[in-house]
Tab-separated table of C-alpha atoms in Angstrom:
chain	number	residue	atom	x	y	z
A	9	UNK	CA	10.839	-11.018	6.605
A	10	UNK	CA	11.370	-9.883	2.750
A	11	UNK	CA	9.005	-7.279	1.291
A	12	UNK	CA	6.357	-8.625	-0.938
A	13	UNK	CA	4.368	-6.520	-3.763
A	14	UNK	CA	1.821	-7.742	-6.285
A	15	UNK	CA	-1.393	-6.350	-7.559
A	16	UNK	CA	-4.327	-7.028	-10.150
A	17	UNK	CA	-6.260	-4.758	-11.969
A	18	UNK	CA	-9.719	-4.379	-11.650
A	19	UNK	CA	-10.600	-4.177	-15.333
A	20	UNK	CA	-13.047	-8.219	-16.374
A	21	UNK	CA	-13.626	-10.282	-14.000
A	22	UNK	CA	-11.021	-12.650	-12.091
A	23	UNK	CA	-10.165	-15.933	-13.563
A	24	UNK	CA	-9.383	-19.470	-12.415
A	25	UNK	CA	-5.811	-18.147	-13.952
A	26	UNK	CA	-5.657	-15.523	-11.973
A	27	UNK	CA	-6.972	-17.594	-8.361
A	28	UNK	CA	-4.250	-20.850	-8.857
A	29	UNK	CA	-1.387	-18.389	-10.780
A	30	UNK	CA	-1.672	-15.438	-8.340
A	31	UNK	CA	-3.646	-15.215	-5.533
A	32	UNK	CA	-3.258	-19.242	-4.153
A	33	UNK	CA	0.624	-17.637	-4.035
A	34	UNK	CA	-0.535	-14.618	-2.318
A	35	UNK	CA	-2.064	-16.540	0.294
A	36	UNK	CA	1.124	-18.563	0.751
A	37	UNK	CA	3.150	-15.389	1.198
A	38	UNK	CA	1.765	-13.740	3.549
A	39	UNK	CA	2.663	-16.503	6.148
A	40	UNK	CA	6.246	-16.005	5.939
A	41	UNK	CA	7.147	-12.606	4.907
A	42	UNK	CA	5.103	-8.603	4.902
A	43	UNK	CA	3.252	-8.466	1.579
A	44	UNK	CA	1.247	-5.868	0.397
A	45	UNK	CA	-1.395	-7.050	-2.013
A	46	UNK	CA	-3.131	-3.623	-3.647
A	47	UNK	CA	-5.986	-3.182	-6.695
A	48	UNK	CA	-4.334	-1.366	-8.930
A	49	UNK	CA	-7.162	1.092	-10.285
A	50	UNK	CA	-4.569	3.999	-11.557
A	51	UNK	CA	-2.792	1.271	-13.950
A	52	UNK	CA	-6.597	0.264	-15.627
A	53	UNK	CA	-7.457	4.032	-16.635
A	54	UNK	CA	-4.240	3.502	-18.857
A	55	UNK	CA	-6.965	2.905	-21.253
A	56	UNK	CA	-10.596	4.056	-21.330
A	57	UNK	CA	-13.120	2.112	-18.437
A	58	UNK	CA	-16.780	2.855	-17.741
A	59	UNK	CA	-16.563	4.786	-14.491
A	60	UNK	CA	-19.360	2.670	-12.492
A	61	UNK	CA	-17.827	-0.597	-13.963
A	62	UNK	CA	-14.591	0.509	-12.234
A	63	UNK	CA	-15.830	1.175	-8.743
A	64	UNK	CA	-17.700	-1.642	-8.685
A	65	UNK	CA	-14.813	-3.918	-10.246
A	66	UNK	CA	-12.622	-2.535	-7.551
A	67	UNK	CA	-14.563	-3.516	-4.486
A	68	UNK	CA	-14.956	-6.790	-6.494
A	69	UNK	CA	-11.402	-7.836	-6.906
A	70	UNK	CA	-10.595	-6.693	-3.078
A	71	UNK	CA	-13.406	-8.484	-2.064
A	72	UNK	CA	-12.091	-12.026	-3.312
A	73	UNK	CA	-8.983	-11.112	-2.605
A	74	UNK	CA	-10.335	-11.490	0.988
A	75	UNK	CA	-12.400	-14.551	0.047
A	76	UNK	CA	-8.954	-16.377	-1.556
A	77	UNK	CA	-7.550	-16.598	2.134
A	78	UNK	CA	-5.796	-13.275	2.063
A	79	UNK	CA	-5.816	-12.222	5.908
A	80	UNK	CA	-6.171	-8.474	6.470
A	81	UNK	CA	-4.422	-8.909	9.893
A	82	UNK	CA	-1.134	-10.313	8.136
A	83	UNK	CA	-1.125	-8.806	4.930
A	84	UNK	CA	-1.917	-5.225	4.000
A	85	UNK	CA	-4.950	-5.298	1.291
A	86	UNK	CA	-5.817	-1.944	-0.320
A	87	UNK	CA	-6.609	0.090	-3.574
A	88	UNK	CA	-3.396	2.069	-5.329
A	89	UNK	CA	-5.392	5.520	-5.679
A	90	UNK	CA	-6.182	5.516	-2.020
A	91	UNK	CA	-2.354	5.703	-1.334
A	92	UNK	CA	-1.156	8.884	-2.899
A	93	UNK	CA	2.728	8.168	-2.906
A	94	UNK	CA	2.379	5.952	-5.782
A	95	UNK	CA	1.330	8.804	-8.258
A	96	UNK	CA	3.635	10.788	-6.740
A	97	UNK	CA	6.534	8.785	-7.091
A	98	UNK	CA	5.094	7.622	-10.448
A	99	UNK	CA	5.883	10.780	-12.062
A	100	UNK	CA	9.458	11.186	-10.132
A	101	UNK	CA	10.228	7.968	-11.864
A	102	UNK	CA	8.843	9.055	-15.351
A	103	UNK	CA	11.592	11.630	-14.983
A	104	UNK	CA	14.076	9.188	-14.845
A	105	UNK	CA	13.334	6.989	-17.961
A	106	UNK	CA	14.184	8.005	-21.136
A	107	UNK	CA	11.997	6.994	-24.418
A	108	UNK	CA	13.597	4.557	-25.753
A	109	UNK	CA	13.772	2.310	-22.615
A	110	UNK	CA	9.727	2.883	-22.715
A	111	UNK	CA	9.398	2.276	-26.386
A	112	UNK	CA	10.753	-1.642	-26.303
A	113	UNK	CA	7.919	-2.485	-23.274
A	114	UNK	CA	6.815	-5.511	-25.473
A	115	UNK	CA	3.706	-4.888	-23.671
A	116	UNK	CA	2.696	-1.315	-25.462
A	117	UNK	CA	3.758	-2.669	-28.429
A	118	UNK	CA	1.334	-5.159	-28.585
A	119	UNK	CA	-1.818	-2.675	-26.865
A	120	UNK	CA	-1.104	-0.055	-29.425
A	121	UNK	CA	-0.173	-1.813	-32.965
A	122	UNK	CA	-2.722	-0.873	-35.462
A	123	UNK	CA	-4.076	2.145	-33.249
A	124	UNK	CA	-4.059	5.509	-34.623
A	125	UNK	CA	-4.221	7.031	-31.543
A	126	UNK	CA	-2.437	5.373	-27.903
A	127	UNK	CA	-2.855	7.267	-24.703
A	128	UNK	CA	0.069	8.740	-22.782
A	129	UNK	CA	-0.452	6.908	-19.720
A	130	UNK	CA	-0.193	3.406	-21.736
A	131	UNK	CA	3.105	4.681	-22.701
A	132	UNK	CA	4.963	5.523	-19.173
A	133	UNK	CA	2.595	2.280	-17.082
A	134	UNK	CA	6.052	0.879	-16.658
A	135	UNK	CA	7.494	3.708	-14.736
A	136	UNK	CA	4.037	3.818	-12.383
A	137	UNK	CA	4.737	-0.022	-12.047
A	138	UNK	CA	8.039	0.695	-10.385
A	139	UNK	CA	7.016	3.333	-8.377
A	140	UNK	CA	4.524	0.405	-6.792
A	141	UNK	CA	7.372	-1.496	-6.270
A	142	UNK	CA	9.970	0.794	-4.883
A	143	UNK	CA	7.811	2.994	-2.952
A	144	UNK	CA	7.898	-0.306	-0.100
A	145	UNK	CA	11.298	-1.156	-1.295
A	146	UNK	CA	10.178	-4.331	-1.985
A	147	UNK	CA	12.250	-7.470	-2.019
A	148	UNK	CA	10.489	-10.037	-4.510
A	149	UNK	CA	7.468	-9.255	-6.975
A	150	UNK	CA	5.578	-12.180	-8.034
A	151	UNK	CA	5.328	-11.393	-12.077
A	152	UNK	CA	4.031	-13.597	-15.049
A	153	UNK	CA	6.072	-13.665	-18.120
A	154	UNK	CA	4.102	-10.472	-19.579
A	155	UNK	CA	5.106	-8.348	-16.999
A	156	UNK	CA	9.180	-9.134	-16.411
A	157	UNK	CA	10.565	-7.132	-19.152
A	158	UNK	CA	8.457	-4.011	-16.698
A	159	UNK	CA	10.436	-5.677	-13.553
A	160	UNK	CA	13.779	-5.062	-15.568
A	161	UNK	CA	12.668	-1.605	-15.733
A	162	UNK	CA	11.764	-1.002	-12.210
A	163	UNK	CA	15.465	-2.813	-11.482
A	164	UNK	CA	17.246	-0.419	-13.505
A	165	UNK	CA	15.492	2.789	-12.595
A	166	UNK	CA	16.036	1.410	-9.146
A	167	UNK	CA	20.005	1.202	-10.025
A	168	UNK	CA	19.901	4.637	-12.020
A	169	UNK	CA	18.435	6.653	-8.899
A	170	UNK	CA	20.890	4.696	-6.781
A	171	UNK	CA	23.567	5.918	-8.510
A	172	UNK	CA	22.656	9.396	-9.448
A	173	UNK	CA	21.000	10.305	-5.714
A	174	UNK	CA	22.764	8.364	-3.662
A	175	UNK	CA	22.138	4.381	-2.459
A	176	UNK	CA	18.338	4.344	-1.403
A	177	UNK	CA	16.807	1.776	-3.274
A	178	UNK	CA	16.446	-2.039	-2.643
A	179	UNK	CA	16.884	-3.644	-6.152
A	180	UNK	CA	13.762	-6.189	-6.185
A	181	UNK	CA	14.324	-9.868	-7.476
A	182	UNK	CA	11.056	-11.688	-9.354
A	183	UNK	CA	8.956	-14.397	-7.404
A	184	UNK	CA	8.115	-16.779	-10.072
A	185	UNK	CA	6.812	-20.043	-7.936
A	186	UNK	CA	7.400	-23.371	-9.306
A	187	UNK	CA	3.916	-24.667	-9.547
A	188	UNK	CA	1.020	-22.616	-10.751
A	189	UNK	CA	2.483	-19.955	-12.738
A	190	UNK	CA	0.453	-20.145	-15.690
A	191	UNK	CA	-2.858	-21.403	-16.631
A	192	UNK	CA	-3.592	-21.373	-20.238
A	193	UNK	CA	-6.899	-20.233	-21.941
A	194	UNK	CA	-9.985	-23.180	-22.186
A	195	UNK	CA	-10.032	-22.154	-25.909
A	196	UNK	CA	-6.656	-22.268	-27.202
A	197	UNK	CA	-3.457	-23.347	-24.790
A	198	UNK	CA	-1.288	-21.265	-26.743
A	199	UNK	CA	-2.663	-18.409	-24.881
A	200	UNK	CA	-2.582	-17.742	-21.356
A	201	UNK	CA	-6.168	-17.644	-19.628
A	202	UNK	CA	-6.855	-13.677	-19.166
A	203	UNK	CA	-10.150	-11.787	-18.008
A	204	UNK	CA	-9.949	-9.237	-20.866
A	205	UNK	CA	-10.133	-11.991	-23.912
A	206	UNK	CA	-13.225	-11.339	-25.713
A	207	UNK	CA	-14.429	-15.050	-25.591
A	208	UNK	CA	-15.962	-15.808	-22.335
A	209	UNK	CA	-15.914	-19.353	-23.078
A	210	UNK	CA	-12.315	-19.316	-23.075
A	211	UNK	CA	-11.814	-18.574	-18.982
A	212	UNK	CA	-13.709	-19.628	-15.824
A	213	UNK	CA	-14.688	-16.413	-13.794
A	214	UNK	CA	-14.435	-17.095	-10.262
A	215	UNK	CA	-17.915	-15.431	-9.850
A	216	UNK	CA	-19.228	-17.814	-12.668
A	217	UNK	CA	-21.802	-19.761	-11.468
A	218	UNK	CA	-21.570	-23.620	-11.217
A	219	UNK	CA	-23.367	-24.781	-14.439
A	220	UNK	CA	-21.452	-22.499	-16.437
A	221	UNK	CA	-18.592	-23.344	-15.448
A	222	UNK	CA	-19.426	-26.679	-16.244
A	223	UNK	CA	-20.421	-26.281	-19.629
A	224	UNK	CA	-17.056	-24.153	-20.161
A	225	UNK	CA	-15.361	-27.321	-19.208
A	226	UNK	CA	-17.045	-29.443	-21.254
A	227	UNK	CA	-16.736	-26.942	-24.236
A	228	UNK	CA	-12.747	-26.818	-23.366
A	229	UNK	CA	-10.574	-27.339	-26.294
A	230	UNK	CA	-8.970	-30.577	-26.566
A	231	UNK	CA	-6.003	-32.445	-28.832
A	232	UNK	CA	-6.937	-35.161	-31.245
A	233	UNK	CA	-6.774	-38.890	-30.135
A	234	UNK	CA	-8.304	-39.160	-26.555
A	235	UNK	CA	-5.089	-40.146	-23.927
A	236	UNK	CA	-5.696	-38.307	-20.814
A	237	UNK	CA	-1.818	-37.671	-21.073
A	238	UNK	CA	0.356	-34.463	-20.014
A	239	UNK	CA	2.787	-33.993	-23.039
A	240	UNK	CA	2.524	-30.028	-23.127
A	241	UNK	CA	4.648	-30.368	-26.701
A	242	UNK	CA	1.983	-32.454	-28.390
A	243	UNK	CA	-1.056	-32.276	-26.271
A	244	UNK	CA	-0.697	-28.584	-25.047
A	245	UNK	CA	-4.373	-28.442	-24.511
A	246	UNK	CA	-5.580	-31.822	-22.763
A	247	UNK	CA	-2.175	-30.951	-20.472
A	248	UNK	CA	-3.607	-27.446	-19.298
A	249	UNK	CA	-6.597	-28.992	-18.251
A	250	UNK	CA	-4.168	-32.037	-16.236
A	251	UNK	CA	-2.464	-29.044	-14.341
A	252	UNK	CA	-5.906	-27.097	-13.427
A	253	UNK	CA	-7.364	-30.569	-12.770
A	254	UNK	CA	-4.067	-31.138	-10.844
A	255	UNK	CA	-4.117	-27.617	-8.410
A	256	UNK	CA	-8.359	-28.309	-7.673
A	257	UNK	CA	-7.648	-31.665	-6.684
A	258	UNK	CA	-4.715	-31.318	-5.366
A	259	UNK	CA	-3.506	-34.611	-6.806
A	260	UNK	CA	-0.591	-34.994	-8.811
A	261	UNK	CA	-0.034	-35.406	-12.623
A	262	UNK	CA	0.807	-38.803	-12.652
A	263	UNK	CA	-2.232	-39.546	-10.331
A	264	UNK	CA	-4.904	-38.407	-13.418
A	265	UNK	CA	-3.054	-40.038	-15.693
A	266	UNK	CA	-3.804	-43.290	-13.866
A	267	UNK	CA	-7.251	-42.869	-12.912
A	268	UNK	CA	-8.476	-41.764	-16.241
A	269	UNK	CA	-5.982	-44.585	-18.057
A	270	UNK	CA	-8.049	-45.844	-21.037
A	271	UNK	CA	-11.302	-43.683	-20.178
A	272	UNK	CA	-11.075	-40.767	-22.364
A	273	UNK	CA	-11.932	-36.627	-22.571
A	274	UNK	CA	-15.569	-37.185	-21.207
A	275	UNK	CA	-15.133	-38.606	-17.586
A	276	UNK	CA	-12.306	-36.585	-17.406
A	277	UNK	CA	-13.624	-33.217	-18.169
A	278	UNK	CA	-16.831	-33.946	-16.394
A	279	UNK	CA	-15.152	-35.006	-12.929
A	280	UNK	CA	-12.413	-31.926	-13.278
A	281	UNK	CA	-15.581	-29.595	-13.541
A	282	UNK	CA	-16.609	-30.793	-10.019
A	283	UNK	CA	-13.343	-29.987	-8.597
A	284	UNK	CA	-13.458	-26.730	-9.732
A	285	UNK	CA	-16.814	-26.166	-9.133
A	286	UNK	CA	-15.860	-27.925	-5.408
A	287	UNK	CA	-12.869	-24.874	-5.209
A	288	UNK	CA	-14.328	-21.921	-6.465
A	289	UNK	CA	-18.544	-22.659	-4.770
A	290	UNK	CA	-16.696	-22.120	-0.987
A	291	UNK	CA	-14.872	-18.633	-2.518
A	292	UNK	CA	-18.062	-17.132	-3.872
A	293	UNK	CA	-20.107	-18.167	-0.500
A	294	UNK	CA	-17.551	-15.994	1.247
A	295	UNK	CA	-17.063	-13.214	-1.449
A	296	UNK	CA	-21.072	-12.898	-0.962
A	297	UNK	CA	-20.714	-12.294	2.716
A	298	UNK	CA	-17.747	-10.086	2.444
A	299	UNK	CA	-19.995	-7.584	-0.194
A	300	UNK	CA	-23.072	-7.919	1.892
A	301	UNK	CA	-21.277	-7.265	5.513
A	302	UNK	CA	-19.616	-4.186	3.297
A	303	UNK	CA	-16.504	-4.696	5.340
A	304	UNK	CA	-14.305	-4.582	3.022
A	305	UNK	CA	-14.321	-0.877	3.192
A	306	UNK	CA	-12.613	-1.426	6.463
A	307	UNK	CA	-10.139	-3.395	5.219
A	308	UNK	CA	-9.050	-1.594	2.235
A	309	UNK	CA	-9.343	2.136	4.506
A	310	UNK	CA	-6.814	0.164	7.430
A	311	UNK	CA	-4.769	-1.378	4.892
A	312	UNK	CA	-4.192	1.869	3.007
A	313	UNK	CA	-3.280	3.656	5.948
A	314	UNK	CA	-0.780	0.982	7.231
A	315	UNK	CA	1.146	1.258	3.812
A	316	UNK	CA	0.773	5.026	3.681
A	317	UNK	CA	2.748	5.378	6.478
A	318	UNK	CA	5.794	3.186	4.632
A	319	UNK	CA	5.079	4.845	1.135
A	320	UNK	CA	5.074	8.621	2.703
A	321	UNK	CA	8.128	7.980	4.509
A	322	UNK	CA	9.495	6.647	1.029
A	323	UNK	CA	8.619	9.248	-0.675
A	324	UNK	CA	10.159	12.081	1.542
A	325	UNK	CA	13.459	10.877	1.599
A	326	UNK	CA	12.998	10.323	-2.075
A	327	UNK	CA	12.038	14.052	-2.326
A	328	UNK	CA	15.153	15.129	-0.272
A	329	UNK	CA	17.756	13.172	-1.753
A	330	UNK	CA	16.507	14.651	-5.388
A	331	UNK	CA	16.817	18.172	-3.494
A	332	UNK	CA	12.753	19.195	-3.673
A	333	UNK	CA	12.246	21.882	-1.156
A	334	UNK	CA	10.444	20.872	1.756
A	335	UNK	CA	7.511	22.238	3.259
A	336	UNK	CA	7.411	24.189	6.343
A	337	UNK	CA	5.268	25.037	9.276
């Protein structure tokens, strides 16, 4: 079984993006090889969050985590801060990257132009990203396009420690799957859906409640003419809608293209709300019982303490090879 490591931070609310690109994946995994499947709290105070909003946002995202079909049993489900080693190792791997390499993250670019002021820990996320990953040695990280250029990273501090320490490190490959990768925003299909756009009308919380997500569907963006066609070139937005009709149906493309043959946006948009509605109504039922048992605390204490015992061990021989004095007694 290869390593698997992925996480989401608990900063908005989790998206119909976020369910069919990530965590339908995640679910997937865990069959076949030993994921670990974290909240990554320490990455969202890279910039400024209400400290209430983040506990409860935590518990949140682990909770439908749980409700998405991720077993506890197979895969290990917990919150970053709870396991110490990646802080730790975080800052050993700071050490190792040198400003420039930091400086062309695409990604602080784009969170700090026209800022006057950026905080530090925007700056080196990318080396607290690869301490994630390397801490389990992982094997394959399933990444969206944002965050590859921060896999490269992780790959060549990987190599760089390798060389200068000693071989330790597995260099991790990216799992990008075939189907589901990206789901575009409602509002605009040049962009892809994401929890932190200011327009709420432009993603479908998976804790929205059914009539709202219907009238986000019926609100969605679509291309002139009205040919229920996928032609992501020339109808980018009618096509994102095909694909999220295409993953809640679980039909294929060519299959809405026939039924809806000569009928139009309307019937279209108001049948693909009820198969999202039919996908995401089951989740919430079980996110509410998950929150309300307050088991979850269970699960994220035992799956914390399963991957300390892999990130400690890490992390010593880390220590030793880099020649920290040990402690003793």
């Amino acid at each position: 079984m290869k390593k698997v490591l992925s996480g989401i931070q608990p900063s908005g609310q989790l998206t119909l993006g976020n369910y069919i690109g990530a965590m339908q994946n995640f679910v997937k995994l865990q069959h076949t090889e030993e994921c670990f499947f974290m909240v990554v709290d320490l990455h969202a105070i890279s910039v400024p969050q209400d400290p209430a909003a983040l506990r409860e946002q935590t518990e949140a995202v682990a909770a439908l985590f749980i409700a998405a079909g991720i077993d506890p049993l197979k895969a290990n489900v917990f919150v970053q801060s709870h396991v110490r080693a990646h802080a730790e190792l975080g800052w050993l791997f700071t050490t190792l990257a040198n400003m420039g390499e930091l400086e062309r993250m695409t990604q602080f670019k784009d969170k700090s132009a026209g800022k006057e002021s950026v905080g530090a820990g925007l700056f080196v996320y990318p080396t607290l990203m690869a301490a994630d990953i390397l801490v389990y040695n992982a094997d394959l990280v399933p990444v969206g396009d944002d965050q590859k250029q921060h896999l490269e990273l992780t790959r060549d501090l990987a190599h760089r420690f390798n060389t200068r320490f000693g071989k330790y490190f597995t260099i991790p490959e990216p799992y990008i799957p075939k189907v589901g990768a990206r789901v575009m925003s409602l509002d605009d299909a040049g962009k892809k859906m994401s929890k932190s756009n200011p327009n709420a009308g432009s993603f479908i919380a998976l804790l929205d409640p059914p009539d709202v997500i219907r009238k986000k569907i019926s609100r969605a963006t679509t291309d002139s003419g009205r040919e229920v066609k996928f032609d992501p070139a020339n109808k980018p937005e009618v096509s994102n809608l095909m694909s999220i009709y295409a993953h809640c149906a679980n039909i294929s493309i060519e299959e809405i293209e026939a039924r809806y043959e000569g009928q139009g946006y309307g019937p279209f948009k108001k049948e693909l709300a009820e198969h999202v509605v039919s996908v995401i109504e089951p989740l919430q039922a079980r996110y509410n019982e998950i929150r309300s048992s307050g088991e979850i605390h269970q699960i994220l204490k035992q799956g914390a303490e399963r991957a300390a015992v892999i990130a400690d061990r890490t992390l010593a021989d880390v220590k030793e090879l880099m020649g920290f004095l040990p402690p003793r007694g």
